[in-house]
Structure formats: C-alpha cells, structure tokens
Coordinates of C-alpha atoms and ligand atoms in Angstrom, one line a residue:
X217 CA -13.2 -24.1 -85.8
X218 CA -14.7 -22.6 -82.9
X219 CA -13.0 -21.5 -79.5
X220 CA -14.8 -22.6 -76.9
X221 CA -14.9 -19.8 -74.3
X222 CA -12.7 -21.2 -70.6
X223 CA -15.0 -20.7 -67.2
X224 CA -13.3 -17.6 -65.5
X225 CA -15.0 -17.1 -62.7
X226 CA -18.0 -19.0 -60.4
X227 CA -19.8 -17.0 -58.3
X228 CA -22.1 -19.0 -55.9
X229 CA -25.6 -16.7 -55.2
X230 CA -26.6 -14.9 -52.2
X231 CA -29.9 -14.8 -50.6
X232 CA -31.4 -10.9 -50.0
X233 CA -35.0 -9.8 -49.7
X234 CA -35.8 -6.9 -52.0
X235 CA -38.7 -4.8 -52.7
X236 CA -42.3 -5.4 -49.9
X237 CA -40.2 -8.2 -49.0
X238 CA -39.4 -10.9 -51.3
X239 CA -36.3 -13.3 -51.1
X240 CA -34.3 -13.5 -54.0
X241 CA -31.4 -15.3 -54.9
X242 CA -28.6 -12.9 -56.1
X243 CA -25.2 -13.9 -58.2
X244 CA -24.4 -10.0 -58.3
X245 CA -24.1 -7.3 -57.9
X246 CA -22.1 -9.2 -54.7
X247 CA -19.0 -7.5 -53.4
X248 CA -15.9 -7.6 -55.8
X249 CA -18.6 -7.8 -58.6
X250 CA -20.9 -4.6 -59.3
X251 CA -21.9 -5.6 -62.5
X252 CA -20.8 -7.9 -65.7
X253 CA -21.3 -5.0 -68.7
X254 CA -23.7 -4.5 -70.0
X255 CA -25.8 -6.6 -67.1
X256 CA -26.6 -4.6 -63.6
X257 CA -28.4 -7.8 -61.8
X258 CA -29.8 -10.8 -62.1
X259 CA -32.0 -12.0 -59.3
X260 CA -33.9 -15.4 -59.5
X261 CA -37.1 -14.8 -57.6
X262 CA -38.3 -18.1 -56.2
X263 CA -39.7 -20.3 -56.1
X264 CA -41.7 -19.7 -53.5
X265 CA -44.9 -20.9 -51.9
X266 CA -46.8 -18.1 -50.4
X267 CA -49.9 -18.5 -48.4
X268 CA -52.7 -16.6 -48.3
X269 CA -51.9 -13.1 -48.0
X270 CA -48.2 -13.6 -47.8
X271 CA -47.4 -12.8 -51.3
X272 CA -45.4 -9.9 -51.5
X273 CA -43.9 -7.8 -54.4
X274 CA -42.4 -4.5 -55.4
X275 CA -44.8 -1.6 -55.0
X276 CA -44.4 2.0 -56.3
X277 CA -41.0 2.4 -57.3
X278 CA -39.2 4.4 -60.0
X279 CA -36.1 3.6 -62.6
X280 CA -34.5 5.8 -64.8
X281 CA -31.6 5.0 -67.0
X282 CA -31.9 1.2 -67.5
X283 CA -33.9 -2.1 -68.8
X284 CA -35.5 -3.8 -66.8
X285 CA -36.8 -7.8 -68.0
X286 CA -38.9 -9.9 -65.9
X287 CA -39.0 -13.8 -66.9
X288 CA -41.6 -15.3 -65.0
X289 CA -41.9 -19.4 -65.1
X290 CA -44.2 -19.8 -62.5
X291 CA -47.2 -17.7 -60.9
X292 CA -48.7 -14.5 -62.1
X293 CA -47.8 -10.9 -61.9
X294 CA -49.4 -7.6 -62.2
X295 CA -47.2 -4.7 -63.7
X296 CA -48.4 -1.1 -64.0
X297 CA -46.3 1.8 -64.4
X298 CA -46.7 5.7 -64.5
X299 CA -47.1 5.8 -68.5
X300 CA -50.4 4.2 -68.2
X301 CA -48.6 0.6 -68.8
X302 CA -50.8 -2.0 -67.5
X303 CA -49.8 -5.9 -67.9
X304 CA -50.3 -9.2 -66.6
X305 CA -47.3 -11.9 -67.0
X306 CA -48.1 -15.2 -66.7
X307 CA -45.4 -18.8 -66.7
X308 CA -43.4 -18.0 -70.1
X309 CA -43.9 -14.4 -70.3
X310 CA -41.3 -12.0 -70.8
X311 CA -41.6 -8.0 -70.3
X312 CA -38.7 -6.0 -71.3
X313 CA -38.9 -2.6 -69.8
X314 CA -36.6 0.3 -71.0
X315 CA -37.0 2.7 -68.1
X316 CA -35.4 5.4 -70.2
X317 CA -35.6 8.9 -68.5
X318 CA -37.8 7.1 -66.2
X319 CA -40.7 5.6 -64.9
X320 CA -42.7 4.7 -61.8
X321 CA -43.3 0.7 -62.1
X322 CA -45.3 -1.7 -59.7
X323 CA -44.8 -5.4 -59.9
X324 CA -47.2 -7.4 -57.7
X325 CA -47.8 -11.3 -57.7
X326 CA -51.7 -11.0 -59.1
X327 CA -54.2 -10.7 -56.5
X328 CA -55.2 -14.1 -56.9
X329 CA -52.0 -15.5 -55.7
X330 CA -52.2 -12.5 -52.6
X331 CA -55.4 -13.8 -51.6
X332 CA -55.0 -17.2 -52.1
X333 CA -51.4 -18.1 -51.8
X334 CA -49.6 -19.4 -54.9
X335 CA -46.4 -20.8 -56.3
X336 CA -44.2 -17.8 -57.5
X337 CA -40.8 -18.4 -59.7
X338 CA -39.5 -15.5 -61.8
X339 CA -36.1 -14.0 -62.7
X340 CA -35.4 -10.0 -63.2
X341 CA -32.6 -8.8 -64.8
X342 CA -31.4 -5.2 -65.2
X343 CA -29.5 -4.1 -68.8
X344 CA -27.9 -0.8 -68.6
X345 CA -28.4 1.3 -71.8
X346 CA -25.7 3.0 -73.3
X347 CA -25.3 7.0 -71.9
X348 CA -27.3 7.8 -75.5
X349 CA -30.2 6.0 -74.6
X350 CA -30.6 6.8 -71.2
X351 CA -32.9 9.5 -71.4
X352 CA -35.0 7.9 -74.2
X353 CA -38.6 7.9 -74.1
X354 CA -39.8 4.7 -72.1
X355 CA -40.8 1.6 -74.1
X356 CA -42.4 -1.6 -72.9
X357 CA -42.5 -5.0 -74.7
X358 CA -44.1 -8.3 -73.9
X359 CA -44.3 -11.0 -75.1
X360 CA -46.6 -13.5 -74.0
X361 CA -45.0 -17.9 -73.9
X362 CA -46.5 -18.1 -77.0
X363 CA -44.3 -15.8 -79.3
X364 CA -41.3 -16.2 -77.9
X365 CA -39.4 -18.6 -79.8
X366 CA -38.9 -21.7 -78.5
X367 CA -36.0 -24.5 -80.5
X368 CA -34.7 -28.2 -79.5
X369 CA -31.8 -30.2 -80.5
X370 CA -31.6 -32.2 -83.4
X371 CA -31.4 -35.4 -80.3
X372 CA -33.9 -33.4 -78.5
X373 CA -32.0 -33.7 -75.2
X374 CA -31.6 -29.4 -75.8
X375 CA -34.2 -27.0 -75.8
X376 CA -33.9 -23.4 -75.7
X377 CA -36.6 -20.8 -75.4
X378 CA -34.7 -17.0 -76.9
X379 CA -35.4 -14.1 -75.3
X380 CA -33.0 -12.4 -76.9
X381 CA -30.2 -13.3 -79.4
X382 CA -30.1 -16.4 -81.6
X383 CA -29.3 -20.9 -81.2
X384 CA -30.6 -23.4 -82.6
X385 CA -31.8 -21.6 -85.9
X386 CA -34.1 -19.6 -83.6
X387 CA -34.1 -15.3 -83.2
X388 CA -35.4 -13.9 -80.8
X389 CA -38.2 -11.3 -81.4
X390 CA -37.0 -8.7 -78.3
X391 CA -35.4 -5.6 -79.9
X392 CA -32.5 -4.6 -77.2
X393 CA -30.8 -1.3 -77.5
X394 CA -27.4 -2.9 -77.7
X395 CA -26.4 -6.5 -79.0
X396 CA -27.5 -8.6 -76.5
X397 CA -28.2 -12.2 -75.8
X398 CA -30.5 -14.1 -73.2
X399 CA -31.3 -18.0 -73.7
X400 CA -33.5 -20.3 -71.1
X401 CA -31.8 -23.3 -71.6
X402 CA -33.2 -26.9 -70.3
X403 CA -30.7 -29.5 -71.0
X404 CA -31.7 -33.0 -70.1
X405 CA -29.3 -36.0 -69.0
X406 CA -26.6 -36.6 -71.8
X407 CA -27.7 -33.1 -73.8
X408 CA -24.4 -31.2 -75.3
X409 CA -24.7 -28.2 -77.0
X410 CA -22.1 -25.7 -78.6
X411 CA -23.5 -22.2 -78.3
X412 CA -22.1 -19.6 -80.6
X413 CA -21.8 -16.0 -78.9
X414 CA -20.1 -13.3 -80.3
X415 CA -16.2 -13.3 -79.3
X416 CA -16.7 -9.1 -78.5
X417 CA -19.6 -10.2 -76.0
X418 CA -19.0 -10.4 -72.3
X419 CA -20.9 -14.1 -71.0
X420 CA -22.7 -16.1 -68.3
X421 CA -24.4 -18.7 -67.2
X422 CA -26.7 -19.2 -63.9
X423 CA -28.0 -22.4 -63.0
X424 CA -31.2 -22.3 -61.4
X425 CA -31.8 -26.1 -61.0
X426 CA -29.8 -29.6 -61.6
X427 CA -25.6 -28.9 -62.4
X428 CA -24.6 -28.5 -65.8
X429 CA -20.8 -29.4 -67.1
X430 CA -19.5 -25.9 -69.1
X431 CA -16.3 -24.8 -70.9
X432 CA -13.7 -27.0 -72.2
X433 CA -12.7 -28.3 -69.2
X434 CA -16.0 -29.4 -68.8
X435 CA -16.2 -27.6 -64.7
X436 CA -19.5 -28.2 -62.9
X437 CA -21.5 -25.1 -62.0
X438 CA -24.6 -26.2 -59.5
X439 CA -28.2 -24.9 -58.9
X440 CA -27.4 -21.3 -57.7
X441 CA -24.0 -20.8 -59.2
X442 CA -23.1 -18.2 -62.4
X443 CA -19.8 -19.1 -64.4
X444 CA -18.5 -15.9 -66.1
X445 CA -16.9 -17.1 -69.3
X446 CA -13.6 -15.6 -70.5
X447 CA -12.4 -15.2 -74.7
X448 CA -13.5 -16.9 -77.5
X449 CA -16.6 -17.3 -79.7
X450 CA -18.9 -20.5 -78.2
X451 CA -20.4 -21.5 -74.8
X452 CA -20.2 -25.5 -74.3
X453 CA -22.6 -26.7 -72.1
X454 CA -23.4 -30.5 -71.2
X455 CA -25.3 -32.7 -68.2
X456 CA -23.9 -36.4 -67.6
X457 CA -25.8 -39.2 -68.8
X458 CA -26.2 -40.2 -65.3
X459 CA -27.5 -36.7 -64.1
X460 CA -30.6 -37.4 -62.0
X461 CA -32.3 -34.8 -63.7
X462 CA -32.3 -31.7 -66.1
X463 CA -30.0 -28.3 -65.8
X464 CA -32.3 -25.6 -66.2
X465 CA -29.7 -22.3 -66.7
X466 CA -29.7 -18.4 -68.0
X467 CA -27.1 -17.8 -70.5
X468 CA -26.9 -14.2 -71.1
X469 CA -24.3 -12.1 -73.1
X470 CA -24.0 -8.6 -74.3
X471 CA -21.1 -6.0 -75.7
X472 CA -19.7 -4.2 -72.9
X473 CA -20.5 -0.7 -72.3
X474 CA -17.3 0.2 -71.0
X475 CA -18.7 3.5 -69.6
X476 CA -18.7 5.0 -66.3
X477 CA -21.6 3.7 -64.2
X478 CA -23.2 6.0 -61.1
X479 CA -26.0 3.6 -59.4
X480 CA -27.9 4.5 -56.7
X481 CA -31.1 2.0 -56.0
X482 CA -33.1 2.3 -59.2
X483 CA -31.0 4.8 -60.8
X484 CA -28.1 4.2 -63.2
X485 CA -26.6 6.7 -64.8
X486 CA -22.8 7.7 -65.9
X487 CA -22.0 10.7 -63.0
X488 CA -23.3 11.2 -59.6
X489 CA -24.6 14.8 -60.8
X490 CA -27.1 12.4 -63.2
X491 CA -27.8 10.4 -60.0
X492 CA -28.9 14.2 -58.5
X493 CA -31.0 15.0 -60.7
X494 CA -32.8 11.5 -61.1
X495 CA -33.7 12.3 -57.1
X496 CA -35.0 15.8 -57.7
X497 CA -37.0 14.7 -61.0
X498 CA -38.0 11.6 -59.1
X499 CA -39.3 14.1 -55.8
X500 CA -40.3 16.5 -58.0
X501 CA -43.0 14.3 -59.6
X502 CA -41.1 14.6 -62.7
X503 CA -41.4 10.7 -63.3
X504 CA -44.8 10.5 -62.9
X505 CA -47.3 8.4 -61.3
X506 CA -49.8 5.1 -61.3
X507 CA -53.3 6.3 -61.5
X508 CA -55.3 4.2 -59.4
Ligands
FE790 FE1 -39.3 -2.2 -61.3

C-alpha cells in the first residue's frame, strides 16, 4: 500500500524580470519561502513572443556553488560559458550545468529569434550541491529531445518525459549529484497517475498550463501555482474528464540538504566568508571568461 503524499502548501507564482530583461514567472524563492531543499528556484520563462530585436536573455554572468538546468519547450537558445562550453538547446532539450567552483555562463535566445522575433518558453531551475561538491570541477550535460526518455500510460491519457528520476518504467539518463527527481508531465482529460517518490524526498509540483487535481484530497492547483507535498511515498495527480484541456506540470523532488545555505545572486555557498571569496575569485578573474 502506498501513502499518498497530502498538499501542504500552494504557492501561486510571481512575475519578476531577470537577467537583460526577461519576465519570468517565479513560485520561489518568494518571501516566507527561500528555497524547498535541495531546489534554489524554479522560474518558467515564457512564453513569450518577441519581435524583432526584442529577445532578450542572460548575458555574461557567473555561478559558483550550484546546478543550474534549463528545459526549453519552445524557441532556441545559445549557451557558452568560460570553460570553452558552447551549446545550442532547441524544444525538448535539457542542459544540466554543475557550476561547481564556478563558471562564467551566457544564455541567449539564438540569434535567429533576436533578429527575427520568435516564440520563447523554457523553465530554469537551480539544485544546490551538497557543501562536498561545491567546489568540484564544472561539468555540463545535454541532452538533446531525442535521448531523453519519454513514457505514456498504459490508457495513454499520461505521458511523462524524465529528466531526472524514474515513472512509468522510464530512468532518466541525467546523473545528479544527489538523489533527485524532475518529470514533465502532460496529463490529458480523465488521466490519473500514482507517482512513486521516495518518502525521504522533499516534493512539488508547478503547473504551467490547464489545473491538475493532486493529493488525496484531490485539491486543484491552476496554471501558475506549485503545491509542496508533505509525508509519504506517492504523488497522485489527475485532470477531470470534463477539463477543457491538458495539465502540463513539473514534478520535482530531491533529499534535503539540510545544510546552511549563504546566497548571494549567483553564488550559493554554506557561510558568508564562501560568499566573500566567490566575489574576489569572481573580480579577480578567477572564474574565467567567454572567448569571443
Ligand atoms: Fe546562468
């Protein structure tokens, strides 16, 4: 028998613009909520339709002490980074970036879409690594739509693509420092599905389109809304028969760090003397830079 896990908590998004000047949508960190261990922020970029020239993104920036995965659904972007890292993500593509002891990243829609204006829709989510890992070497991976595993429902009314952590008799390929799960979920009208998630893992949903039914009491979280899940060992999730369309949602889940956590823009670290020296590595060069 499983326990289904109870909704806790629903936090409804906030709009903020971030980086050249891109709107995102933002469940946390929100006041009262700096983070839900291991997970630092989850921003849902989009969708958006730019003109042309209006497409803005996050130019020369550094990180240090943290993951950082971009999800894109819609639109292309261009990534480069101070380790020589150049990639292009297009709708399905994942890249999961552990900053480590740090790097300087860019992440621009591509230059066709700032040309020529373009649809844009894309989540980022920041993981915090563990106070061992946080001055590990950098390490990217991608994976392009096409390798990242993709499962249905035996009634077909579920499908989940796995970024990381397992449904469906699907694993994800992503290697994450500490056990941790992330599922795109599309659940069409009359779809149920029972989700195990390790009861030592900290859970939530965002729904980034439709309304989906979750927990046992079965409470409606809407487009724009995350539902933090409380104890027990599965995630039920299910849209009425008479929804007028699919719920499109992030689950994510991961063990709790329980350690201190010093953040200061892009750096997370465990004390503010780490924060320090992230700034005077950062001014110092120490982090490198894109060659252009
Ligand atoms: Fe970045």
């Amino acid at each position: 028998m499983s326990t289904p896990r109870p909704i806790s908590r629903v936090l409804q998004a906030h709009t903020q613009q971030e980086g050249g000047g891109f709107v995102v949508r933002r469940p946390f960190p929100a006041p009262g909520l700096a983070q839900i261990d291991p997970f630092l922020l989850l921003d849902e970029m989009g969708p958006v339709e730019y003109g042309p020239g209006e497409a803005v993104g996050a130019p020369d920036h550094p990180h240090r002490g943290f993951e950082t995965v971009t999800y894109a659904l819609e639109g292309d972007w261009e990534h480069e980074d101070s380790a020589g890292h150049r990639g292009h993500l297009g709708p399905g593509d994942v890249q999961w970036m552990t900053a480590g002891a740090g790097v300087v990243h860019s992440e621009l829609p591509a230059r066709r879409i700032r040309e020529e204006g373009g649809r844009v829709h894309g989540f980022q989510i920041w993981v915090n690594l563990p106070r061992q890992d946080k001055m590990m070497a950098p390490r990217y991976q991608e994976i392009p739509s096409s390798l990242l595993p993709e499962r249905a429902s035996d009634d077909g009314l579920a499908r989940v693509r796995l970024l990381a952590g397992e449904a469906l008799g699907g694993k994800a390929v992503i290697e994450t420092r500490t056990p941790v799960l992330l599922h795109d979920w599309t659940l069409l009208p009359g779809a149920r599905v029972e989700v195990p998630v390790p009861p030592e893992f900290q859970v939530f949903a965002y729904v980034f389109g439709g309304s989906v039914l979750a927990g046992p009491e079965a409470r409606e979280v809407r487009n724009g809304q995350a539902a933090l899940f409380g104890p027990g060992d599965a995630v039920t999730l299910s849209v009425l028969k008479e929804a007028g369309g699919p719920a499109r949602l992030l689950l994510l889940g991961g063990v709790p760090l329980r350690e201190p956590v010093a953040r200061y823009g892009p750096f997370v670290m465990n004390s503010s003397e780490e924060i320090h020296q992230a700034i005077v590595d950062f001014q110092a060069g120490r982090l490198g830079a894109i060659e252009r």
